[in-house]
Amino acid sequence: MNFVQPIRDPELIREIKSFLRKGSHRNYMLFVTGINSGLRISDILELRVSDTKRPHFNLIEKKTKKRKRIEMTPALRREFKEYTKEMEEHEYLFKSREGINKPIGRSMAYKILRRAAEHVGLEDIGTHTLRKTFGYHFYNQYKNPALLQKIFNHSNESITLEYIGINQDQMDKAMRDFKI
């Protein structure tokens, strides 16, 4: 069972953004990309500057090998425009400081997120937290599990709801309200 959770509290999201922005624009953009796209970390790390020049991400998912086209939010497009203004089209968005034009690895992405999580006192954080946070807030905004299932390429809605922690929220609420 995977206990990595979405970040449910919008105030914690703001605090993490602020913490990351002060430390590194790259790390901030990694977080912002994840929570605004719903992409897996393996797909985010492969993005290049050229991928931000159109209004949508168009990729083949590393895990599923399925083609995916997902519209970028207007806010994310603005963030990319600012972030990439000094970068070349062929460069990776989240470049490692080691080597020439190599992306950071999953372990570095994890370390970045762990540091931010520790700063705000969160546990149960991992690279999937970005995707789960997107899903949790998307679901709460639109209440459309079928659409979110499609975005995530899940086989059914119950997997999607379990993945983003909605079932856990419902169980927690039921137990808080339960009395004999």
Coordinates of C-alpha atoms in Angstrom, one line a residue:
M1 CA 0.0 0.0 0.0
N2 CA 1.3 3.4 -1.0
F3 CA 1.0 5.9 1.9
V4 CA 2.2 8.9 -0.1
Q5 CA -0.6 11.5 0.3
P6 CA -1.8 14.5 -1.7
I7 CA -1.3 17.9 -0.1
R8 CA -4.9 18.8 0.8
D9 CA -4.4 22.2 2.4
P10 CA -4.0 25.1 -0.1
E11 CA -2.1 27.1 2.6
L12 CA 0.6 24.4 2.8
I13 CA 0.8 24.5 -1.0
R14 CA 1.4 28.2 -0.8
E15 CA 4.1 27.8 1.9
I16 CA 5.9 25.1 -0.1
K17 CA 5.8 27.3 -3.2
S18 CA 7.3 30.2 -1.3
F19 CA 10.0 28.0 0.3
L20 CA 11.0 26.5 -3.1
R21 CA 10.9 29.8 -4.9
K22 CA 13.3 31.4 -2.4
G23 CA 15.7 28.5 -2.8
S24 CA 15.6 27.6 -6.5
H25 CA 13.5 28.6 -9.4
R26 CA 14.1 25.2 -10.9
N27 CA 12.8 23.4 -7.8
Y28 CA 9.8 25.7 -7.6
M29 CA 8.9 25.0 -11.2
L30 CA 9.3 21.3 -10.7
F31 CA 6.6 21.5 -7.9
V32 CA 4.4 23.9 -9.8
T33 CA 4.5 21.7 -13.0
G34 CA 3.6 18.6 -11.0
I35 CA 0.6 20.0 -9.1
N36 CA -0.7 21.8 -12.2
S37 CA -0.4 19.0 -14.8
G38 CA -1.0 15.6 -13.1
L39 CA 2.0 14.2 -15.0
R40 CA 4.1 11.5 -13.4
I41 CA 7.5 12.6 -12.2
S42 CA 9.2 10.3 -14.9
D43 CA 7.4 12.3 -17.6
I44 CA 8.0 15.7 -16.0
L45 CA 11.8 15.1 -15.8
E46 CA 11.9 14.4 -19.5
L47 CA 10.3 17.7 -20.5
R48 CA 12.3 20.2 -22.5
V49 CA 11.9 23.9 -23.1
S50 CA 10.4 23.2 -26.5
D51 CA 7.6 21.3 -24.8
T52 CA 6.4 24.5 -23.1
K53 CA 6.0 26.5 -26.3
R54 CA 2.6 25.2 -27.2
P55 CA -0.6 25.3 -25.1
H56 CA -0.4 21.6 -24.2
F57 CA 1.9 18.8 -23.3
N58 CA 2.1 16.2 -26.0
L59 CA 4.1 13.1 -24.9
I60 CA 4.2 9.4 -24.7
E61 CA 4.0 8.3 -21.1
K62 CA 7.1 6.5 -19.9
K63 CA 5.2 4.1 -17.7
T64 CA 2.2 3.2 -19.9
K65 CA 3.8 4.0 -23.4
K66 CA 0.4 5.6 -24.2
R67 CA 0.2 8.9 -26.0
K68 CA -1.0 11.8 -23.8
R69 CA -2.1 15.3 -24.7
I70 CA -2.9 17.5 -21.7
E71 CA -3.7 21.2 -21.9
M72 CA -1.5 23.5 -19.7
T73 CA -3.3 25.8 -17.4
P74 CA -2.9 29.5 -18.4
A75 CA -1.0 30.1 -15.1
L76 CA 1.5 27.3 -15.8
R77 CA 2.1 28.7 -19.3
R78 CA 2.9 32.1 -17.8
E79 CA 5.2 30.5 -15.3
F80 CA 7.0 28.6 -18.1
K81 CA 7.4 31.7 -20.2
E82 CA 9.2 33.5 -17.3
Y83 CA 11.2 30.4 -16.3
T84 CA 12.5 29.6 -19.8
K85 CA 13.2 33.1 -21.2
E86 CA 17.0 32.6 -20.9
M87 CA 16.9 28.9 -21.9
E88 CA 17.5 27.2 -25.3
E89 CA 14.7 25.1 -26.9
H90 CA 16.6 21.8 -26.6
E91 CA 17.4 22.2 -22.9
Y92 CA 15.7 20.0 -20.2
L93 CA 13.4 22.1 -18.0
F94 CA 14.8 20.6 -14.8
K95 CA 18.5 20.4 -15.5
S96 CA 21.0 18.7 -13.2
R97 CA 23.9 20.8 -12.1
E98 CA 26.0 17.8 -13.1
G99 CA 26.9 17.1 -16.7
I100 CA 25.8 19.1 -19.7
N101 CA 22.0 19.3 -20.3
K102 CA 21.0 16.3 -18.2
P103 CA 17.8 16.3 -16.2
I104 CA 17.7 15.8 -12.5
G105 CA 16.9 12.2 -11.5
R106 CA 14.0 10.9 -9.5
S107 CA 16.1 10.7 -6.4
M108 CA 17.0 14.4 -6.6
A109 CA 13.3 15.3 -7.3
Y110 CA 12.4 13.3 -4.1
K111 CA 15.0 15.1 -2.1
I112 CA 13.7 18.5 -3.2
L113 CA 10.2 17.5 -2.2
R114 CA 11.3 16.0 1.1
R115 CA 13.1 19.2 2.1
A116 CA 10.0 21.3 1.2
A117 CA 7.8 18.9 3.1
E118 CA 10.0 19.0 6.2
H119 CA 10.0 22.8 6.1
V120 CA 6.2 22.8 6.4
G121 CA 6.0 19.8 8.7
L122 CA 4.5 17.3 6.3
E123 CA 5.1 13.5 6.3
D124 CA 4.0 10.9 3.7
I125 CA 5.5 12.9 0.8
G126 CA 7.1 11.5 -2.3
T127 CA 7.3 12.2 -6.0
H128 CA 3.8 10.9 -6.5
T129 CA 2.6 13.6 -4.1
L130 CA 2.6 16.1 -7.0
R131 CA 0.3 14.0 -9.2
K132 CA -1.9 13.1 -6.2
T133 CA -2.2 16.7 -5.2
F134 CA -3.3 17.7 -8.7
G135 CA -5.9 14.9 -8.7
Y136 CA -7.2 15.7 -5.3
H137 CA -7.8 19.4 -6.1
F138 CA -9.1 18.6 -9.6
Y139 CA -11.6 16.2 -8.2
N140 CA -12.7 18.7 -5.5
Q141 CA -13.1 21.4 -8.0
Y142 CA -15.0 19.5 -10.7
K143 CA -16.4 16.4 -8.9
N144 CA -15.9 14.4 -12.1
P145 CA -14.1 11.2 -11.3
A146 CA -14.5 9.9 -14.9
L147 CA -12.7 12.8 -16.3
L148 CA -9.9 12.5 -13.8
Q149 CA -9.7 8.8 -14.5
K150 CA -9.1 9.6 -18.2
I151 CA -6.5 12.2 -17.4
F152 CA -4.6 9.7 -15.2
N153 CA -5.1 6.8 -17.7
H154 CA -6.6 4.7 -14.9
S155 CA -8.7 1.7 -15.7
N156 CA -11.6 2.7 -13.5
E157 CA -12.9 5.4 -11.2
S158 CA -12.5 3.5 -8.0
I159 CA -8.7 3.3 -8.6
T160 CA -8.6 7.0 -9.2
L161 CA -10.5 7.9 -6.1
E162 CA -8.3 5.6 -4.0
Y163 CA -5.2 7.0 -5.6
I164 CA -6.0 10.6 -4.7
G165 CA -7.2 9.8 -1.2
I166 CA -10.9 10.5 -1.5
N167 CA -11.9 7.1 -0.1
Q168 CA -9.5 7.8 2.8
D169 CA -11.1 11.2 3.4
Q170 CA -14.6 9.6 3.5
M171 CA -13.4 6.8 5.9
D172 CA -11.8 9.4 8.2
K173 CA -14.9 11.5 8.2
A174 CA -17.1 8.5 8.9
M175 CA -15.0 7.4 11.8
R176 CA -14.9 11.0 13.3
D177 CA -18.7 11.1 13.0
F178 CA -19.3 7.6 14.2
K179 CA -20.7 7.0 17.7
I180 CA -22.4 4.1 19.6

